[in-house]
């Protein structure tokens, strides 16, 4: 059986969060602003409304690869700014609990103004490619 890596557990966690109505994106744009743009784009294509979102962006990924840990942005989809903190904290607790259930250690101080942090880990993302397709009879090999 193949060894499960930390980033595999993050993948599984994000899949579960998406199933639970939270838009969970990895490497969403390069900046926080790009990440939220990607989140809203994905949320607008869902058949059921999303409760909120969690993501990390390219700069977060760069920091993680450099050994600084991975920081996750989160928030609730609530139009009334006065009511956004409680649902935002609920989203963060759900994210924390799902990550923890998959064996990912997290740090979060409970404040909606703070990001969830995953301590540094060895990044081992695998790359998958499609198997080569057989050439049809008479095809020419490119040079």
Short mmCIF file of N, CA and C in Angstrom, two decimals, residues 28-142:
data_model
loop_
_atom_site.label_atom_id
_atom_site.label_comp_id
_atom_site.label_asym_id
_atom_site.label_seq_id
_atom_site.Cartn_x
_atom_site.Cartn_y
_atom_site.Cartn_z
N UNK A 28 -5.39 28.68 -5.34
CA UNK A 28 -6.39 29.54 -5.99
C UNK A 28 -5.78 30.91 -6.28
N UNK A 29 -5.33 31.11 -7.50
CA UNK A 29 -4.72 32.38 -7.87
C UNK A 29 -3.38 32.58 -7.19
N UNK A 30 -2.86 33.80 -7.30
CA UNK A 30 -1.55 34.10 -6.70
C UNK A 30 -1.65 34.89 -5.41
N UNK A 31 -2.76 35.60 -5.21
CA UNK A 31 -2.92 36.48 -4.05
C UNK A 31 -4.26 36.20 -3.37
N UNK A 32 -4.47 36.84 -2.23
CA UNK A 32 -5.74 36.71 -1.51
C UNK A 32 -6.90 37.16 -2.40
N UNK A 33 -6.73 38.27 -3.07
CA UNK A 33 -7.78 38.79 -3.95
C UNK A 33 -8.09 37.80 -5.08
N UNK A 34 -7.05 37.25 -5.70
CA UNK A 34 -7.23 36.24 -6.75
C UNK A 34 -7.99 35.03 -6.19
N UNK A 35 -7.61 34.61 -4.99
CA UNK A 35 -8.25 33.44 -4.38
C UNK A 35 -9.74 33.65 -4.18
N UNK A 36 -10.12 34.82 -3.66
CA UNK A 36 -11.56 35.07 -3.46
C UNK A 36 -12.29 35.16 -4.79
N UNK A 37 -11.63 35.71 -5.81
CA UNK A 37 -12.25 35.74 -7.14
C UNK A 37 -12.52 34.33 -7.62
N UNK A 38 -11.54 33.43 -7.48
CA UNK A 38 -11.72 32.03 -7.88
C UNK A 38 -12.83 31.37 -7.08
N UNK A 39 -12.88 31.64 -5.78
CA UNK A 39 -13.91 31.06 -4.91
C UNK A 39 -15.30 31.47 -5.38
N UNK A 40 -15.49 32.76 -5.62
CA UNK A 40 -16.81 33.23 -6.04
C UNK A 40 -17.19 32.67 -7.40
N UNK A 41 -16.21 32.50 -8.27
CA UNK A 41 -16.49 31.91 -9.58
C UNK A 41 -16.98 30.46 -9.44
N UNK A 42 -16.28 29.69 -8.62
CA UNK A 42 -16.68 28.29 -8.38
C UNK A 42 -18.04 28.24 -7.69
N UNK A 43 -18.25 29.08 -6.69
CA UNK A 43 -19.52 29.08 -5.96
C UNK A 43 -20.69 29.40 -6.88
N UNK A 44 -20.47 30.27 -7.85
CA UNK A 44 -21.56 30.66 -8.75
C UNK A 44 -21.98 29.54 -9.70
N UNK A 45 -21.14 28.51 -9.84
CA UNK A 45 -21.46 27.41 -10.75
C UNK A 45 -22.10 26.22 -10.04
N UNK A 46 -22.18 26.27 -8.73
CA UNK A 46 -22.75 25.14 -7.98
C UNK A 46 -24.27 25.16 -8.01
N UNK A 47 -24.83 23.97 -8.02
CA UNK A 47 -26.29 23.88 -8.03
C UNK A 47 -26.87 24.25 -6.66
N UNK A 48 -26.21 23.84 -5.59
CA UNK A 48 -26.64 24.19 -4.24
C UNK A 48 -25.76 25.33 -3.73
N UNK A 49 -26.35 26.29 -3.03
CA UNK A 49 -25.53 27.41 -2.54
C UNK A 49 -24.48 26.94 -1.53
N UNK A 50 -23.30 27.52 -1.63
CA UNK A 50 -22.21 27.19 -0.71
C UNK A 50 -22.39 28.00 0.58
N UNK A 51 -21.97 27.40 1.70
CA UNK A 51 -22.05 28.09 2.99
C UNK A 51 -20.89 29.04 3.20
N UNK A 52 -19.75 28.73 2.58
CA UNK A 52 -18.56 29.53 2.77
C UNK A 52 -17.42 28.95 1.96
N UNK A 53 -16.20 29.34 2.34
CA UNK A 53 -15.05 28.91 1.54
C UNK A 53 -13.80 28.82 2.40
N UNK A 54 -12.86 28.02 1.87
CA UNK A 54 -11.50 27.94 2.41
C UNK A 54 -10.58 27.74 1.22
N UNK A 55 -9.40 28.37 1.27
CA UNK A 55 -8.46 28.22 0.17
C UNK A 55 -7.07 28.67 0.61
N UNK A 56 -6.10 28.28 -0.20
CA UNK A 56 -4.78 28.90 -0.12
C UNK A 56 -4.42 29.31 -1.53
N UNK A 57 -3.58 30.34 -1.64
CA UNK A 57 -3.21 30.86 -2.96
C UNK A 57 -1.73 30.59 -3.22
N UNK A 58 -1.27 31.00 -4.38
CA UNK A 58 0.10 30.72 -4.82
C UNK A 58 1.17 31.21 -3.87
N UNK A 59 0.99 32.41 -3.30
CA UNK A 59 1.98 32.92 -2.35
C UNK A 59 2.01 32.07 -1.09
N UNK A 60 0.85 31.57 -0.67
CA UNK A 60 0.80 30.67 0.49
C UNK A 60 1.55 29.37 0.19
N UNK A 61 1.35 28.86 -1.01
CA UNK A 61 2.03 27.63 -1.42
C UNK A 61 3.54 27.83 -1.45
N UNK A 62 3.98 28.98 -1.99
CA UNK A 62 5.42 29.29 -2.01
C UNK A 62 5.99 29.31 -0.59
N UNK A 63 5.25 29.91 0.34
CA UNK A 63 5.70 29.98 1.73
C UNK A 63 5.79 28.58 2.34
N UNK A 64 4.82 27.73 2.01
CA UNK A 64 4.85 26.37 2.54
C UNK A 64 6.04 25.60 2.01
N UNK A 65 6.26 25.68 0.72
CA UNK A 65 7.40 24.98 0.11
C UNK A 65 8.72 25.48 0.71
N UNK A 66 8.76 26.75 1.10
CA UNK A 66 9.96 27.34 1.71
C UNK A 66 10.08 26.98 3.20
N UNK A 67 9.14 26.19 3.72
CA UNK A 67 9.23 25.72 5.10
C UNK A 67 8.53 26.59 6.12
N UNK A 68 7.64 27.48 5.67
CA UNK A 68 6.96 28.39 6.60
C UNK A 68 5.57 27.92 7.00
N UNK A 69 5.12 26.80 6.47
CA UNK A 69 3.77 26.33 6.76
C UNK A 69 2.78 26.88 5.74
N UNK A 70 1.57 26.35 5.79
CA UNK A 70 0.54 26.70 4.83
C UNK A 70 -0.58 27.44 5.56
N UNK A 71 -0.90 28.63 5.09
CA UNK A 71 -1.95 29.45 5.71
C UNK A 71 -3.21 29.39 4.85
N UNK A 72 -4.33 29.12 5.50
CA UNK A 72 -5.62 28.98 4.82
C UNK A 72 -6.51 30.18 5.10
N UNK A 73 -7.06 30.76 4.05
CA UNK A 73 -8.06 31.81 4.18
C UNK A 73 -9.44 31.15 4.24
N UNK A 74 -10.37 31.76 4.95
CA UNK A 74 -11.71 31.20 5.07
C UNK A 74 -12.71 32.33 5.25
N UNK A 75 -13.95 32.01 5.04
CA UNK A 75 -15.02 32.97 5.29
C UNK A 75 -16.36 32.37 4.96
N UNK A 76 -17.40 33.01 5.48
CA UNK A 76 -18.77 32.58 5.22
C UNK A 76 -19.37 33.45 4.13
N UNK A 77 -20.32 32.89 3.41
CA UNK A 77 -21.06 33.67 2.42
C UNK A 77 -22.28 34.25 3.13
N UNK A 78 -22.12 35.44 3.63
CA UNK A 78 -23.17 36.14 4.37
C UNK A 78 -23.17 37.58 3.89
N UNK A 79 -24.30 38.03 3.36
CA UNK A 79 -24.39 39.39 2.82
C UNK A 79 -24.40 40.45 3.91
N UNK A 80 -24.95 40.14 5.06
CA UNK A 80 -25.04 41.10 6.15
C UNK A 80 -23.73 41.10 6.93
N UNK A 81 -22.94 42.17 6.78
CA UNK A 81 -21.62 42.25 7.44
C UNK A 81 -21.73 42.08 8.95
N UNK A 82 -22.81 42.54 9.54
CA UNK A 82 -22.97 42.44 10.99
C UNK A 82 -23.13 40.99 11.43
N UNK A 83 -23.54 40.12 10.52
CA UNK A 83 -23.76 38.71 10.87
C UNK A 83 -22.67 37.79 10.35
N UNK A 84 -21.62 38.32 9.77
CA UNK A 84 -20.63 37.48 9.08
C UNK A 84 -19.67 36.75 10.04
N UNK A 85 -19.38 37.31 11.21
CA UNK A 85 -18.38 36.70 12.09
C UNK A 85 -18.78 35.31 12.59
N UNK A 86 -20.01 35.15 13.09
CA UNK A 86 -20.41 33.84 13.62
C UNK A 86 -20.37 32.75 12.56
N UNK A 87 -20.97 32.97 11.37
CA UNK A 87 -20.86 31.93 10.34
C UNK A 87 -19.42 31.72 9.87
N UNK A 88 -18.62 32.77 9.86
CA UNK A 88 -17.21 32.63 9.48
C UNK A 88 -16.46 31.75 10.46
N UNK A 89 -16.72 31.94 11.74
CA UNK A 89 -16.09 31.10 12.77
C UNK A 89 -16.56 29.66 12.64
N UNK A 90 -17.82 29.48 12.28
CA UNK A 90 -18.35 28.12 12.09
C UNK A 90 -17.64 27.43 10.91
N UNK A 91 -17.42 28.17 9.83
CA UNK A 91 -16.68 27.62 8.69
C UNK A 91 -15.28 27.22 9.13
N UNK A 92 -14.61 28.09 9.86
CA UNK A 92 -13.24 27.80 10.32
C UNK A 92 -13.21 26.58 11.22
N UNK A 93 -14.18 26.45 12.12
CA UNK A 93 -14.23 25.26 12.99
C UNK A 93 -14.44 24.00 12.16
N UNK A 94 -15.32 24.07 11.16
CA UNK A 94 -15.54 22.91 10.28
C UNK A 94 -14.25 22.54 9.55
N UNK A 95 -13.56 23.54 9.02
CA UNK A 95 -12.29 23.30 8.32
C UNK A 95 -11.28 22.66 9.26
N UNK A 96 -11.13 23.25 10.44
CA UNK A 96 -10.20 22.71 11.44
C UNK A 96 -10.53 21.27 11.79
N UNK A 97 -11.81 20.99 12.02
CA UNK A 97 -12.22 19.65 12.43
C UNK A 97 -12.02 18.62 11.32
N UNK A 98 -12.33 19.00 10.08
CA UNK A 98 -12.16 18.06 8.96
C UNK A 98 -10.68 17.79 8.74
N UNK A 99 -9.86 18.83 8.72
CA UNK A 99 -8.41 18.63 8.55
C UNK A 99 -7.87 17.72 9.65
N UNK A 100 -8.25 17.99 10.89
CA UNK A 100 -7.78 17.19 12.02
C UNK A 100 -8.23 15.73 11.89
N UNK A 101 -9.45 15.52 11.41
CA UNK A 101 -9.95 14.14 11.26
C UNK A 101 -9.17 13.36 10.21
N UNK A 102 -8.50 14.07 9.31
CA UNK A 102 -7.67 13.43 8.29
C UNK A 102 -6.19 13.41 8.68
N UNK A 103 -5.89 13.77 9.92
CA UNK A 103 -4.53 13.69 10.42
C UNK A 103 -3.67 14.92 10.15
N UNK A 104 -4.29 16.03 9.78
CA UNK A 104 -3.55 17.26 9.52
C UNK A 104 -3.59 18.14 10.77
N UNK A 105 -2.41 18.47 11.30
CA UNK A 105 -2.35 19.37 12.45
C UNK A 105 -2.63 20.80 11.99
N UNK A 106 -3.40 21.54 12.78
CA UNK A 106 -3.71 22.92 12.45
C UNK A 106 -3.59 23.79 13.69
N UNK A 107 -3.35 25.08 13.44
CA UNK A 107 -3.37 26.08 14.50
C UNK A 107 -4.33 27.18 14.07
N UNK A 108 -5.24 27.54 14.96
CA UNK A 108 -6.15 28.65 14.71
C UNK A 108 -6.54 29.22 16.06
N UNK A 109 -6.45 30.54 16.21
CA UNK A 109 -6.70 31.17 17.50
C UNK A 109 -8.17 31.47 17.77
N UNK A 110 -9.05 31.09 16.86
CA UNK A 110 -10.49 31.30 17.06
C UNK A 110 -11.01 32.62 16.54
N UNK A 111 -10.15 33.48 16.07
CA UNK A 111 -10.58 34.78 15.56
C UNK A 111 -10.83 34.70 14.05
N UNK A 112 -11.95 35.27 13.59
CA UNK A 112 -12.24 35.23 12.16
C UNK A 112 -11.28 36.10 11.37
N UNK A 113 -10.56 36.98 12.05
CA UNK A 113 -9.57 37.82 11.37
C UNK A 113 -8.22 37.11 11.21
N UNK A 114 -8.08 35.92 11.79
CA UNK A 114 -6.83 35.14 11.70
C UNK A 114 -7.01 33.99 10.73
N UNK A 115 -5.94 33.66 10.05
CA UNK A 115 -5.99 32.52 9.12
C UNK A 115 -5.67 31.22 9.85
N UNK A 116 -6.16 30.13 9.32
CA UNK A 116 -5.84 28.80 9.85
C UNK A 116 -4.45 28.45 9.34
N UNK A 117 -3.62 27.91 10.21
CA UNK A 117 -2.25 27.57 9.83
C UNK A 117 -2.01 26.08 9.94
N UNK A 118 -1.40 25.53 8.90
CA UNK A 118 -0.92 24.15 8.92
C UNK A 118 0.60 24.25 9.08
N UNK A 119 1.15 23.67 10.15
CA UNK A 119 2.60 23.78 10.36
C UNK A 119 3.38 23.21 9.17
N UNK A 120 4.64 23.63 9.03
CA UNK A 120 5.45 23.17 7.88
C UNK A 120 5.45 21.65 7.73
N UNK A 121 5.41 21.22 6.48
CA UNK A 121 5.47 19.79 6.16
C UNK A 121 6.17 19.64 4.82
N UNK A 122 6.64 18.43 4.55
CA UNK A 122 7.31 18.15 3.28
C UNK A 122 6.26 18.05 2.18
N UNK A 123 6.36 18.91 1.20
CA UNK A 123 5.41 18.94 0.10
C UNK A 123 5.74 17.79 -0.85
N UNK A 124 4.79 16.91 -1.09
CA UNK A 124 5.02 15.73 -1.93
C UNK A 124 3.91 15.56 -2.95
N UNK A 125 3.45 16.65 -3.52
CA UNK A 125 2.39 16.57 -4.54
C UNK A 125 2.86 15.72 -5.70
N UNK A 126 2.03 14.77 -6.09
CA UNK A 126 2.36 13.93 -7.23
C UNK A 126 1.80 14.56 -8.49
N UNK A 127 2.44 14.29 -9.59
CA UNK A 127 1.93 14.75 -10.87
C UNK A 127 1.45 13.52 -11.64
N UNK A 128 0.25 13.60 -12.15
CA UNK A 128 -0.31 12.49 -12.91
C UNK A 128 -0.42 12.91 -14.36
N UNK A 129 -0.05 12.05 -15.22
CA UNK A 129 -0.18 12.32 -16.65
C UNK A 129 -0.98 11.19 -17.28
N UNK A 130 -1.58 11.49 -18.40
CA UNK A 130 -2.35 10.46 -19.10
C UNK A 130 -1.39 9.48 -19.77
N UNK A 131 -1.82 8.23 -19.84
CA UNK A 131 -1.00 7.22 -20.52
C UNK A 131 -0.92 7.55 -22.00
N UNK A 132 0.21 7.29 -22.62
CA UNK A 132 0.31 7.56 -24.06
C UNK A 132 -0.70 6.72 -24.82
N UNK A 133 -1.26 7.32 -25.84
CA UNK A 133 -2.24 6.63 -26.67
C UNK A 133 -1.53 5.99 -27.86
N UNK A 134 -1.96 4.80 -28.27
CA UNK A 134 -1.33 4.17 -29.44
C UNK A 134 -1.61 5.02 -30.68
N UNK A 135 -0.61 5.08 -31.54
CA UNK A 135 -0.79 5.83 -32.78
C UNK A 135 -1.64 5.01 -33.74
N UNK A 136 -2.42 5.69 -34.52
CA UNK A 136 -3.23 4.99 -35.53
C UNK A 136 -2.35 4.65 -36.73
N UNK A 137 -2.79 3.67 -37.50
CA UNK A 137 -2.04 3.26 -38.69
C UNK A 137 -1.89 4.44 -39.64
N UNK A 138 -0.73 4.62 -40.16
CA UNK A 138 -0.49 5.68 -41.12
C UNK A 138 -0.14 7.01 -40.50
N UNK A 139 -0.14 7.11 -39.14
CA UNK A 139 0.21 8.39 -38.52
C UNK A 139 1.72 8.59 -38.59
N UNK A 140 2.10 9.82 -38.58
CA UNK A 140 3.52 10.17 -38.71
C UNK A 140 4.01 10.63 -37.35
N UNK A 141 5.15 10.17 -36.98
CA UNK A 141 5.77 10.58 -35.74
C UNK A 141 6.29 12.01 -35.88
N UNK A 142 5.92 12.94 -34.99
CA UNK A 142 6.41 14.31 -35.09
C UNK A 142 7.91 14.36 -34.85
#
